[in-house]
Amino acid sequence: MTKPAEVGTATTGRVSSEERTLNELLEIQQAAFLRDGIPDVRTRIDRINRLQALLLDNTDEITEALNADFGTRPADLSIAADVAGCMIDLTHQRRSVEKWMKETNVAKFQGLLGFKQRLRHDPLGVVGIMGPWNFPLQLTIVPAGSAFAAGNRVLMRPSSVTAKTTAVIAKHAPDYFSIEELAVVTSKHGGGSDFAKLKVDHMFFTGSPEVGASVAQEAAKNLVPVTLELGGKNPAIVDPETDIAKAAKFLADARMVNGGQVCLCPDYVFVPESKVGEFSDKVIERWRKNFPTIARNPEYTSTVNEKNYTRIVGLIDDAVELGATKRQAIPAGESLPDADARKIPPTLLTDVKAGMKIEEDEVFGPVLTVYPYRDISEAIDQINAHPHPLTLYWVGDDNENLARVADRTRSGSISGNDFALHLVSGHLPFGGVGRSGMGNYHGEFGFETFSHARAVTVSSMPLSFAELMAPPYTSRDKKMTEVQMKVWRRWNAKSFKRNAKR
């Protein structure tokens, strides 16, 4: 174990990451990792403490930067998601790391026979973290905390789309960390593709499936393992017995978190055919109540940039041109969508069919598509016709219908009756499956993602496997092989019999 960190300040003086090239930063961290060895628990906790302090001490400046990056983003949301939202997992990492990092004694009975088996949880070295723009701090700081808990150094690249927020973190990070521990990479170091080429020990990426695929390709050239936290069109199913007003209220609210710019927002919803009209009315009613004004409403999050604004408006227009029905919650006297403010009104679409772009593309904006169903199997089949989503929303009781949906679909998670509750649990993983992601983190899952499970065996047995498996093979060796095969065949036959009686 290395010596404990000098608490509270960077140990080699205040050096900005922007004073070094990308490759120099990597080399500095690699050299420091080899020099200091595996950090002890005090060092790991200290790093997590300083990561929390970096956000807590600079909250006002961070929220102002986020508002400037988006155009309009409420401070309460920024604090809840990108500052306070990080504290849950960071605190869990800090409190649990001492237990997680301990070497584990396994197969204790075999140890008594002379076959000792231990499992180490070793750090990987240097972890590269690439974040997205929608929650530029939460989705970089939280994995960085997991990487610190596991004993690693971190190269962190927040999104260049939210450049003002990245600049705040890059400016203040040297007050809390040596670049040997944490280096904030900005657009001055090059693009995301340059970062993806780094020969780090693990690459962690959050963003779109398209960019994630390119990151994985670059990492593969260096045999760098990757964790990909991607997006996807998240479906919701409203159970036939559910109170439709409650369902509409929940899904209307969940769709509008961060202006719909969340990888976990519901994208489309299946409603019992006889209740589609009532559901649609209640959603529009909820949106009108929540947003009596939009154009100058500081609590209504703008679409982050012109590119995404144009894309979302284009998806709506394409659907309408091809026969979809559009309903929008536009306050009286306001002209929306507004290209200058990049504000799109909450939009509900029905009669959406195959061939419309919105059928395939993740909206990532304030648009909810509603489909009717007569039997839940119809919803299941349509969900399975698309790539696996990051989460699947269920609105209803924890009943047989939910079990049926869970058994017959695949998704990163299932969220019942509320928005993304698994994010606040230290005991559940966060991650996708298939096109929505690869690997997971949060809690101990994050610690394991950035650790190497390293097997250690020590033998004092009188029997040597090396001798048994190397020639020459004696008559004793052959007899032992014959005995093994008889035993395994007998056990296999018994297993068939036991299984047949289940």
Short mmCIF file of C-alpha atoms in Angstrom, two decimals:
data_model
loop_
_atom_site.label_atom_id
_atom_site.label_comp_id
_atom_site.label_asym_id
_atom_site.label_seq_id
_atom_site.Cartn_x
_atom_site.Cartn_y
_atom_site.Cartn_z
CA MET A 1 0.00 0.00 0.00
CA THR A 2 1.15 3.53 -0.69
CA LYS A 3 1.46 6.23 1.93
CA PRO A 4 -1.70 8.22 2.68
CA ALA A 5 -2.39 11.32 0.60
CA GLU A 6 -1.69 14.77 1.97
CA VAL A 7 -5.25 15.71 2.76
CA GLY A 8 -6.99 18.63 1.11
CA THR A 9 -4.54 19.93 -1.49
CA ALA A 10 -2.79 18.80 -4.62
CA THR A 11 0.52 17.32 -3.57
CA THR A 12 2.72 18.63 -6.38
CA GLY A 13 1.61 22.27 -6.59
CA ARG A 14 -1.17 23.90 -8.57
CA VAL A 15 -0.70 22.72 -12.13
CA SER A 16 -3.54 23.02 -14.64
CA SER A 17 -4.16 20.07 -16.93
CA GLU A 18 -4.20 22.53 -19.84
CA GLU A 19 -0.48 23.09 -19.31
CA ARG A 20 0.16 19.52 -20.51
CA THR A 21 -0.72 17.66 -23.70
CA LEU A 22 -3.12 14.74 -23.64
CA ASN A 23 -0.36 12.15 -23.90
CA GLU A 24 1.70 13.93 -21.25
CA LEU A 25 -1.22 13.75 -18.83
CA LEU A 26 -1.55 10.03 -19.43
CA GLU A 27 2.17 9.46 -18.97
CA ILE A 28 2.21 11.51 -15.75
CA GLN A 29 -0.63 9.47 -14.26
CA GLN A 30 0.80 6.15 -15.38
CA ALA A 31 4.17 6.99 -13.84
CA ALA A 32 2.53 8.14 -10.59
CA PHE A 33 0.48 4.94 -10.36
CA LEU A 34 3.58 2.77 -10.77
CA ARG A 35 5.60 4.93 -8.38
CA ASP A 36 3.08 5.00 -5.53
CA GLY A 37 1.56 1.53 -5.89
CA ILE A 38 -1.90 0.62 -4.67
CA PRO A 39 -3.43 3.41 -2.55
CA ASP A 40 -4.60 2.67 0.95
CA VAL A 41 -8.14 3.31 2.18
CA ARG A 42 -7.33 6.74 3.63
CA THR A 43 -6.01 7.94 0.29
CA ARG A 44 -9.07 6.68 -1.56
CA ILE A 45 -11.51 8.29 0.85
CA ASP A 46 -9.55 11.53 0.73
CA ARG A 47 -9.80 11.65 -3.04
CA ILE A 48 -13.56 11.08 -2.91
CA ASN A 49 -13.88 13.81 -0.26
CA ARG A 50 -12.01 16.26 -2.47
CA LEU A 51 -14.17 15.31 -5.45
CA GLN A 52 -17.26 16.15 -3.43
CA ALA A 53 -15.69 19.40 -2.25
CA LEU A 54 -14.90 20.41 -5.84
CA LEU A 55 -18.65 20.45 -6.55
CA LEU A 56 -19.93 21.68 -3.19
CA ASP A 57 -17.52 24.60 -2.94
CA ASN A 58 -18.29 25.87 -6.44
CA THR A 59 -22.02 25.18 -6.75
CA ASP A 60 -23.08 28.73 -7.64
CA GLU A 61 -20.52 29.04 -10.41
CA ILE A 62 -21.44 25.59 -11.72
CA THR A 63 -25.17 26.34 -11.90
CA GLU A 64 -24.53 29.65 -13.64
CA ALA A 65 -22.34 27.89 -16.21
CA LEU A 66 -24.97 25.20 -16.80
CA ASN A 67 -27.65 27.84 -17.33
CA ALA A 68 -25.40 29.64 -19.82
CA ASP A 69 -24.57 26.40 -21.66
CA PHE A 70 -28.22 25.42 -22.10
CA GLY A 71 -29.66 28.89 -22.59
CA THR A 72 -32.19 28.23 -19.87
CA ARG A 73 -31.76 25.58 -17.20
CA PRO A 74 -33.22 25.96 -13.70
CA ALA A 75 -30.69 26.14 -10.89
CA ASP A 76 -32.73 23.74 -8.78
CA LEU A 77 -32.43 21.07 -11.48
CA SER A 78 -28.70 21.66 -11.91
CA ILE A 79 -28.10 21.37 -8.18
CA ALA A 80 -30.34 18.31 -7.81
CA ALA A 81 -28.80 16.48 -10.77
CA ASP A 82 -25.24 17.67 -11.24
CA VAL A 83 -24.22 18.53 -7.67
CA ALA A 84 -26.42 16.95 -4.98
CA GLY A 85 -27.19 14.08 -7.35
CA CYS A 86 -23.52 13.08 -7.31
CA MET A 87 -23.32 12.99 -3.52
CA ILE A 88 -25.48 9.88 -3.10
CA ASP A 89 -23.14 7.51 -4.89
CA LEU A 90 -19.94 9.29 -3.83
CA THR A 91 -20.96 8.98 -0.19
CA HIS A 92 -21.80 5.30 -0.65
CA GLN A 93 -18.41 4.71 -2.26
CA ARG A 94 -16.64 6.51 0.58
CA ARG A 95 -18.45 4.57 3.29
CA SER A 96 -18.06 1.16 1.67
CA VAL A 97 -14.63 1.22 0.04
CA GLU A 98 -12.78 -0.19 3.04
CA LYS A 99 -14.96 -3.30 2.96
CA TRP A 100 -14.89 -3.69 -0.82
CA MET A 101 -11.12 -3.41 -1.20
CA LYS A 102 -10.29 -6.10 1.33
CA GLU A 103 -8.74 -9.29 0.05
CA THR A 104 -11.34 -12.06 0.18
CA ASN A 105 -10.64 -15.56 1.47
CA VAL A 106 -12.64 -18.06 -0.60
CA ALA A 107 -13.09 -21.86 -0.34
CA LYS A 108 -12.04 -21.96 3.31
CA PHE A 109 -12.56 -25.73 3.67
CA GLN A 110 -10.20 -26.41 0.76
CA GLY A 111 -7.73 -24.09 2.45
CA LEU A 112 -7.64 -26.45 5.40
CA LEU A 113 -6.57 -29.19 2.98
CA GLY A 114 -3.67 -27.09 1.72
CA PHE A 115 -5.34 -25.35 -1.24
CA LYS A 116 -5.51 -21.67 -0.22
CA GLN A 117 -7.56 -19.37 -2.47
CA ARG A 118 -7.77 -15.60 -2.17
CA LEU A 119 -9.31 -12.88 -4.30
CA ARG A 120 -7.71 -9.45 -4.57
CA HIS A 121 -9.51 -6.35 -5.83
CA ASP A 122 -6.72 -4.45 -7.55
CA PRO A 123 -6.95 -1.07 -9.31
CA LEU A 124 -6.54 -1.01 -13.07
CA GLY A 125 -4.29 2.06 -13.26
CA VAL A 126 -5.52 5.06 -15.27
CA VAL A 127 -9.20 5.37 -16.15
CA GLY A 128 -10.46 7.58 -18.99
CA ILE A 129 -13.97 9.03 -18.53
CA MET A 130 -15.89 10.69 -21.37
CA GLY A 131 -19.08 12.50 -20.38
CA PRO A 132 -22.16 13.77 -22.24
CA TRP A 133 -23.71 17.23 -22.28
CA ASN A 134 -27.12 16.55 -20.72
CA PHE A 135 -25.73 15.98 -17.19
CA PRO A 136 -22.11 16.92 -17.78
CA LEU A 137 -21.00 16.62 -14.15
CA GLN A 138 -23.09 13.80 -12.73
CA LEU A 139 -22.13 11.48 -15.57
CA THR A 140 -18.41 12.19 -15.19
CA ILE A 141 -18.02 12.82 -11.45
CA VAL A 142 -19.92 9.71 -10.32
CA PRO A 143 -17.83 7.26 -12.37
CA ALA A 144 -14.72 9.18 -11.31
CA GLY A 145 -15.70 8.52 -7.70
CA SER A 146 -16.02 4.81 -8.43
CA ALA A 147 -12.62 4.84 -10.13
CA PHE A 148 -11.07 6.56 -7.09
CA ALA A 149 -12.68 4.06 -4.73
CA ALA A 150 -11.12 1.27 -6.78
CA GLY A 151 -7.70 2.94 -6.44
CA ASN A 152 -7.22 4.42 -9.91
CA ARG A 153 -6.06 7.73 -11.40
CA VAL A 154 -8.58 9.57 -13.61
CA LEU A 155 -8.46 11.45 -16.90
CA MET A 156 -11.87 13.11 -17.19
CA ARG A 157 -13.28 14.70 -20.34
CA PRO A 158 -16.64 16.45 -19.82
CA SER A 159 -18.58 17.31 -22.96
CA SER A 160 -17.33 20.14 -25.16
CA VAL A 161 -20.98 21.02 -25.90
CA THR A 162 -21.31 22.35 -22.34
CA ALA A 163 -18.00 24.16 -22.62
CA LYS A 164 -18.67 26.78 -19.92
CA THR A 165 -19.35 24.09 -17.32
CA THR A 166 -16.24 22.18 -18.35
CA ALA A 167 -14.22 25.40 -18.04
CA VAL A 168 -15.39 25.90 -14.45
CA ILE A 169 -14.35 22.38 -13.44
CA ALA A 170 -11.03 22.64 -15.30
CA LYS A 171 -10.31 25.96 -13.56
CA HIS A 172 -11.00 24.73 -10.04
CA ALA A 173 -9.81 21.11 -10.22
CA PRO A 174 -6.12 22.04 -9.58
CA ASP A 175 -7.16 23.53 -6.23
CA TYR A 176 -8.24 20.06 -5.12
CA PHE A 177 -6.15 17.59 -7.12
CA SER A 178 -2.73 17.08 -8.55
CA ILE A 179 -2.90 16.21 -12.22
CA GLU A 180 -1.28 12.94 -11.13
CA GLU A 181 -4.65 12.05 -9.54
CA LEU A 182 -7.31 13.82 -11.62
CA ALA A 183 -6.80 15.73 -14.86
CA VAL A 184 -9.69 17.53 -16.55
CA VAL A 185 -9.37 17.33 -20.32
CA THR A 186 -10.89 20.13 -22.42
CA SER A 187 -11.31 20.90 -26.10
CA LYS A 188 -7.81 22.45 -25.98
CA HIS A 189 -6.49 18.89 -25.81
CA GLY A 190 -8.34 17.87 -28.98
CA GLY A 191 -11.64 16.21 -29.77
CA GLY A 192 -13.37 13.22 -28.27
CA SER A 193 -11.86 10.97 -30.94
CA ASP A 194 -8.39 11.94 -29.73
CA PHE A 195 -9.34 11.03 -26.17
CA ALA A 196 -10.74 7.67 -27.30
CA LYS A 197 -7.35 6.75 -28.78
CA LEU A 198 -5.58 6.94 -25.41
CA LYS A 199 -3.97 3.75 -24.09
CA VAL A 200 -5.67 4.01 -20.72
CA ASP A 201 -6.46 0.96 -18.60
CA HIS A 202 -10.23 1.39 -18.91
CA MET A 203 -12.38 3.72 -21.04
CA PHE A 204 -15.75 4.82 -19.70
CA PHE A 205 -18.12 6.57 -22.12
CA THR A 206 -21.62 8.01 -21.73
CA GLY A 207 -23.40 9.26 -24.84
CA SER A 208 -25.15 8.16 -28.01
CA PRO A 209 -24.89 4.63 -29.43
CA GLU A 210 -23.36 6.01 -32.62
CA VAL A 211 -20.49 7.79 -30.86
CA GLY A 212 -20.17 4.93 -28.39
CA ALA A 213 -19.53 2.53 -31.26
CA SER A 214 -16.68 4.70 -32.54
CA VAL A 215 -15.19 4.97 -29.03
CA ALA A 216 -15.30 1.19 -28.69
CA GLN A 217 -13.60 0.78 -32.07
CA GLU A 218 -10.76 3.11 -31.10
CA ALA A 219 -10.35 1.45 -27.70
CA ALA A 220 -10.30 -1.99 -29.32
CA LYS A 221 -7.23 -1.02 -31.35
CA ASN A 222 -5.34 -0.74 -28.04
CA LEU A 223 -7.19 -3.64 -26.36
CA VAL A 224 -8.60 -1.16 -23.85
CA PRO A 225 -11.73 -2.46 -22.09
CA VAL A 226 -14.75 -0.17 -22.30
CA THR A 227 -17.90 0.59 -20.39
CA LEU A 228 -20.56 2.17 -22.61
CA GLU A 229 -23.54 3.95 -21.05
CA LEU A 230 -25.72 4.73 -24.07
CA GLY A 231 -29.23 5.89 -24.86
CA GLY A 232 -32.26 4.34 -26.43
CA LYS A 233 -35.97 4.80 -26.94
CA ASN A 234 -37.39 3.97 -23.53
CA PRO A 235 -40.90 2.49 -23.65
CA ALA A 236 -43.60 2.72 -21.00
CA ILE A 237 -46.56 0.38 -20.53
CA VAL A 238 -49.69 1.42 -18.66
CA ASP A 239 -51.37 -1.57 -17.02
CA PRO A 240 -55.08 -1.98 -17.94
CA GLU A 241 -56.15 -1.66 -14.27
CA THR A 242 -54.11 1.47 -13.50
CA ASP A 243 -55.69 4.82 -12.67
CA ILE A 244 -55.21 6.60 -16.00
CA ALA A 245 -55.02 10.06 -14.43
CA LYS A 246 -52.13 9.00 -12.19
CA ALA A 247 -50.40 7.33 -15.14
CA ALA A 248 -50.72 10.46 -17.26
CA LYS A 249 -49.41 12.70 -14.47
CA PHE A 250 -46.34 10.52 -13.89
CA LEU A 251 -45.41 10.10 -17.55
CA ALA A 252 -46.06 13.77 -18.39
CA ASP A 253 -43.63 14.76 -15.63
CA ALA A 254 -41.05 12.08 -16.44
CA ARG A 255 -40.95 13.12 -20.10
CA MET A 256 -40.11 16.72 -19.19
CA VAL A 257 -37.16 16.19 -16.85
CA ASN A 258 -34.36 18.43 -18.18
CA GLY A 259 -36.59 19.33 -21.10
CA GLY A 260 -36.72 15.65 -22.07
CA GLN A 261 -32.96 15.57 -22.51
CA VAL A 262 -32.30 12.52 -20.34
CA CYS A 263 -31.31 9.07 -21.51
CA LEU A 264 -33.84 7.68 -19.00
CA CYS A 265 -36.87 9.72 -20.08
CA PRO A 266 -39.85 7.71 -21.39
CA ASP A 267 -39.92 8.08 -25.17
CA TYR A 268 -43.13 6.29 -26.07
CA VAL A 269 -46.01 4.79 -24.11
CA PHE A 270 -48.51 1.97 -24.62
CA VAL A 271 -51.99 2.72 -23.28
CA PRO A 272 -55.09 0.47 -23.30
CA GLU A 273 -56.94 1.29 -26.52
CA SER A 274 -60.12 2.44 -24.79
CA LYS A 275 -58.18 4.92 -22.62
CA VAL A 276 -55.90 6.62 -25.17
CA GLY A 277 -58.14 9.69 -25.48
CA GLU A 278 -58.44 10.18 -21.72
CA PHE A 279 -54.70 9.59 -21.23
CA SER A 280 -53.81 12.14 -23.93
CA ASP A 281 -56.15 14.75 -22.47
CA LYS A 282 -54.68 14.28 -18.99
CA VAL A 283 -51.09 14.57 -20.27
CA ILE A 284 -51.84 17.84 -22.06
CA GLU A 285 -53.71 19.09 -18.99
CA ARG A 286 -50.71 18.31 -16.79
CA TRP A 287 -48.31 20.06 -19.12
CA ARG A 288 -50.52 23.17 -19.31
CA LYS A 289 -50.65 23.29 -15.52
CA ASN A 290 -46.89 22.84 -15.10
CA PHE A 291 -45.95 25.33 -17.83
CA PRO A 292 -48.39 28.27 -17.87
CA THR A 293 -45.63 30.10 -19.71
CA ILE A 294 -42.67 28.73 -21.66
CA ALA A 295 -41.01 31.43 -23.76
CA ARG A 296 -39.64 33.37 -20.78
CA ASN A 297 -39.96 30.68 -18.16
CA PRO A 298 -36.54 30.15 -16.49
CA GLU A 299 -37.69 26.75 -15.25
CA TYR A 300 -38.32 25.44 -18.77
CA THR A 301 -35.05 23.91 -19.96
CA SER A 302 -34.00 24.93 -23.46
CA THR A 303 -32.81 22.44 -26.04
CA VAL A 304 -29.05 22.51 -25.63
CA ASN A 305 -28.07 23.77 -29.09
CA GLU A 306 -29.38 24.61 -32.56
CA LYS A 307 -28.43 21.23 -34.00
CA ASN A 308 -30.59 19.33 -31.53
CA TYR A 309 -33.41 21.87 -31.73
CA THR A 310 -33.58 21.51 -35.52
CA ARG A 311 -33.42 17.71 -35.27
CA ILE A 312 -36.33 17.47 -32.78
CA VAL A 313 -38.55 19.90 -34.69
CA GLY A 314 -37.75 17.91 -37.83
CA LEU A 315 -38.87 14.65 -36.19
CA ILE A 316 -42.19 16.20 -35.21
CA ASP A 317 -42.78 17.73 -38.66
CA ASP A 318 -41.89 14.48 -40.43
CA ALA A 319 -44.37 12.51 -38.32
CA VAL A 320 -47.17 15.01 -38.93
CA GLU A 321 -46.52 15.10 -42.67
CA LEU A 322 -46.83 11.31 -42.76
CA GLY A 323 -50.14 11.22 -40.88
CA ALA A 324 -49.43 11.52 -37.16
CA THR A 325 -51.68 13.64 -34.95
CA LYS A 326 -49.91 16.38 -32.97
CA ARG A 327 -51.07 18.02 -29.76
CA GLN A 328 -48.93 20.69 -28.09
CA ALA A 329 -49.23 22.51 -24.77
CA ILE A 330 -48.60 26.07 -26.01
CA PRO A 331 -49.44 28.89 -23.58
CA ALA A 332 -51.84 31.53 -24.87
CA GLY A 333 -50.13 34.34 -26.74
CA GLU A 334 -46.83 32.50 -27.22
CA SER A 335 -45.34 31.52 -30.57
CA LEU A 336 -43.64 28.14 -30.25
CA PRO A 337 -41.40 26.43 -31.13
CA ASP A 338 -38.96 29.33 -30.73
CA ALA A 339 -35.67 28.89 -32.61
CA ASP A 340 -33.93 31.80 -30.88
CA ALA A 341 -34.67 30.52 -27.38
CA ARG A 342 -34.43 26.91 -28.57
CA LYS A 343 -37.70 26.10 -26.80
CA ILE A 344 -40.02 23.41 -28.11
CA PRO A 345 -43.44 23.06 -26.44
CA PRO A 346 -44.39 19.75 -24.79
CA THR A 347 -45.67 17.65 -27.67
CA LEU A 348 -47.83 14.53 -27.73
CA LEU A 349 -48.07 12.42 -30.88
CA THR A 350 -50.59 9.72 -31.76
CA ASP A 351 -51.19 7.70 -34.94
CA VAL A 352 -47.43 7.22 -35.34
CA LYS A 353 -46.59 4.42 -37.77
CA ALA A 354 -43.63 2.62 -39.28
CA GLY A 355 -41.71 4.74 -41.76
CA MET A 356 -41.80 7.87 -39.64
CA LYS A 357 -38.36 8.93 -38.42
CA ILE A 358 -39.58 9.30 -34.86
CA GLU A 359 -40.36 5.57 -34.85
CA GLU A 360 -36.64 4.80 -34.88
CA ASP A 361 -34.78 7.86 -33.56
CA GLU A 362 -34.37 8.66 -29.88
CA VAL A 363 -36.08 12.03 -29.48
CA PHE A 364 -34.13 13.41 -26.51
CA GLY A 365 -36.59 16.26 -26.21
CA PRO A 366 -40.10 17.19 -24.99
CA VAL A 367 -42.06 14.77 -27.17
CA LEU A 368 -44.11 11.75 -26.05
CA THR A 369 -45.57 9.23 -28.51
CA VAL A 370 -48.70 7.27 -27.52
CA TYR A 371 -49.66 3.87 -28.93
CA PRO A 372 -52.89 1.96 -28.23
CA TYR A 373 -52.89 -1.72 -27.30
CA ARG A 374 -55.59 -4.35 -26.75
CA ASP A 375 -53.37 -7.01 -25.19
CA ILE A 376 -50.02 -6.54 -23.47
CA SER A 377 -48.47 -8.97 -25.95
CA GLU A 378 -48.86 -6.26 -28.62
CA ALA A 379 -46.78 -3.85 -26.55
CA ILE A 380 -44.20 -6.54 -25.84
CA ASP A 381 -43.87 -7.41 -29.53
CA GLN A 382 -43.42 -3.77 -30.54
CA ILE A 383 -40.80 -3.19 -27.83
CA ASN A 384 -38.91 -6.29 -28.96
CA ALA A 385 -38.96 -5.01 -32.56
CA HIS A 386 -36.61 -2.22 -31.42
CA PRO A 387 -33.12 -2.38 -29.89
CA HIS A 388 -33.06 -3.01 -26.14
CA PRO A 389 -33.76 0.25 -24.24
CA LEU A 390 -31.86 1.66 -21.28
CA THR A 391 -34.95 1.35 -19.10
CA LEU A 392 -38.53 0.17 -19.43
CA TYR A 393 -41.27 1.97 -17.51
CA TRP A 394 -44.16 0.09 -15.98
CA VAL A 395 -47.18 1.97 -14.65
CA GLY A 396 -49.24 -0.28 -12.44
CA ASP A 397 -49.08 -2.76 -9.59
CA ASP A 398 -46.27 -5.26 -9.07
CA ASN A 399 -48.37 -8.01 -10.61
CA GLU A 400 -48.41 -10.88 -13.11
CA ASN A 401 -48.54 -8.46 -16.04
CA LEU A 402 -45.29 -6.87 -14.92
CA ALA A 403 -43.71 -10.32 -14.52
CA ARG A 404 -44.84 -11.17 -18.04
CA VAL A 405 -43.30 -7.97 -19.43
CA ALA A 406 -40.05 -8.53 -17.51
CA ASP A 407 -39.75 -12.14 -18.71
CA ARG A 408 -40.40 -11.38 -22.36
CA THR A 409 -38.41 -8.17 -22.88
CA ARG A 410 -34.83 -6.99 -22.36
CA SER A 411 -33.79 -3.61 -21.02
CA GLY A 412 -31.07 -2.13 -18.84
CA SER A 413 -33.57 -1.77 -15.99
CA ILE A 414 -37.27 -1.70 -15.19
CA SER A 415 -38.70 1.39 -13.48
CA GLY A 416 -42.15 1.08 -11.94
CA ASN A 417 -44.32 4.12 -11.21
CA ASP A 418 -41.51 6.64 -10.83
CA PHE A 419 -38.61 8.16 -12.68
CA ALA A 420 -35.23 6.41 -12.51
CA LEU A 421 -35.36 5.41 -8.84
CA HIS A 422 -32.55 2.89 -9.33
CA LEU A 423 -30.19 5.88 -9.65
CA VAL A 424 -30.57 6.67 -5.95
CA SER A 425 -29.86 3.15 -4.73
CA GLY A 426 -26.35 2.11 -3.84
CA HIS A 427 -27.37 -1.52 -4.21
CA LEU A 428 -28.49 -1.53 -7.85
CA PRO A 429 -26.45 -1.26 -11.05
CA PHE A 430 -26.94 1.44 -13.65
CA GLY A 431 -26.27 0.33 -17.21
CA GLY A 432 -27.79 -0.78 -20.48
CA VAL A 433 -27.89 -3.94 -22.54
CA GLY A 434 -27.29 -4.38 -26.24
CA ARG A 435 -27.52 -1.06 -28.07
CA SER A 436 -28.27 0.81 -24.83
CA GLY A 437 -24.95 -0.05 -23.24
CA MET A 438 -22.21 -2.39 -22.11
CA GLY A 439 -21.26 -2.80 -18.45
CA ASN A 440 -22.59 -0.88 -15.44
CA TYR A 441 -21.66 1.17 -12.40
CA HIS A 442 -23.01 2.76 -9.17
CA GLY A 443 -22.34 1.31 -5.73
CA GLU A 444 -20.24 -1.83 -5.59
CA PHE A 445 -20.92 -2.38 -9.29
CA GLY A 446 -18.90 0.76 -10.04
CA PHE A 447 -16.08 -0.37 -7.77
CA GLU A 448 -15.97 -3.72 -9.58
CA THR A 449 -16.06 -2.07 -13.02
CA PHE A 450 -12.83 -0.22 -12.26
CA SER A 451 -11.15 -3.09 -10.39
CA HIS A 452 -9.36 -6.24 -11.49
CA ALA A 453 -10.48 -9.40 -9.69
CA ARG A 454 -7.11 -11.03 -9.20
CA ALA A 455 -6.92 -14.67 -8.14
CA VAL A 456 -4.23 -15.80 -5.69
CA THR A 457 -3.63 -19.49 -4.92
CA VAL A 458 -1.02 -21.00 -2.64
CA SER A 459 -0.66 -24.77 -2.35
CA SER A 460 0.78 -26.90 0.44
CA MET A 461 -0.97 -30.07 -0.78
CA PRO A 462 1.05 -33.29 -1.07
CA LEU A 463 -0.42 -33.74 -4.58
CA SER A 464 1.07 -31.67 -7.43
CA PHE A 465 -1.11 -30.75 -10.40
CA ALA A 466 1.98 -29.89 -12.39
CA GLU A 467 3.29 -33.44 -11.90
CA LEU A 468 -0.08 -35.01 -12.69
CA MET A 469 -0.58 -33.06 -15.93
CA ALA A 470 2.96 -33.28 -17.33
CA PRO A 471 4.40 -36.38 -19.02
CA PRO A 472 5.35 -39.12 -18.50
CA TYR A 473 1.89 -40.43 -17.57
CA THR A 474 2.10 -43.38 -15.21
CA SER A 475 -0.35 -46.20 -14.60
CA ARG A 476 -1.39 -44.30 -11.46
CA ASP A 477 -2.25 -41.25 -13.55
CA LYS A 478 -4.37 -43.32 -15.93
CA LYS A 479 -6.25 -44.96 -13.06
CA MET A 480 -6.97 -41.54 -11.55
CA THR A 481 -8.34 -40.37 -14.90
CA GLU A 482 -10.60 -43.42 -15.16
CA VAL A 483 -11.87 -42.88 -11.62
CA GLN A 484 -12.61 -39.21 -12.37
CA MET A 485 -14.62 -40.10 -15.47
CA LYS A 486 -16.67 -42.71 -13.58
CA VAL A 487 -17.43 -40.23 -10.81
CA TRP A 488 -18.41 -37.44 -13.21
CA ARG A 489 -20.66 -39.73 -15.28
CA ARG A 490 -22.40 -40.98 -12.14
CA TRP A 491 -22.99 -37.45 -10.84
CA ASN A 492 -24.27 -36.30 -14.23
CA ALA A 493 -26.73 -39.20 -14.41
CA LYS A 494 -28.02 -38.37 -10.91
CA SER A 495 -28.47 -34.72 -11.93
CA PHE A 496 -30.63 -35.77 -14.90
CA LYS A 497 -32.84 -37.84 -12.55
CA ARG A 498 -33.20 -35.08 -9.96
CA ASN A 499 -34.03 -32.50 -12.62
CA ALA A 500 -36.70 -34.77 -14.17
CA LYS A 501 -38.51 -34.84 -10.79
CA ARG A 502 -38.75 -31.04 -10.47
#
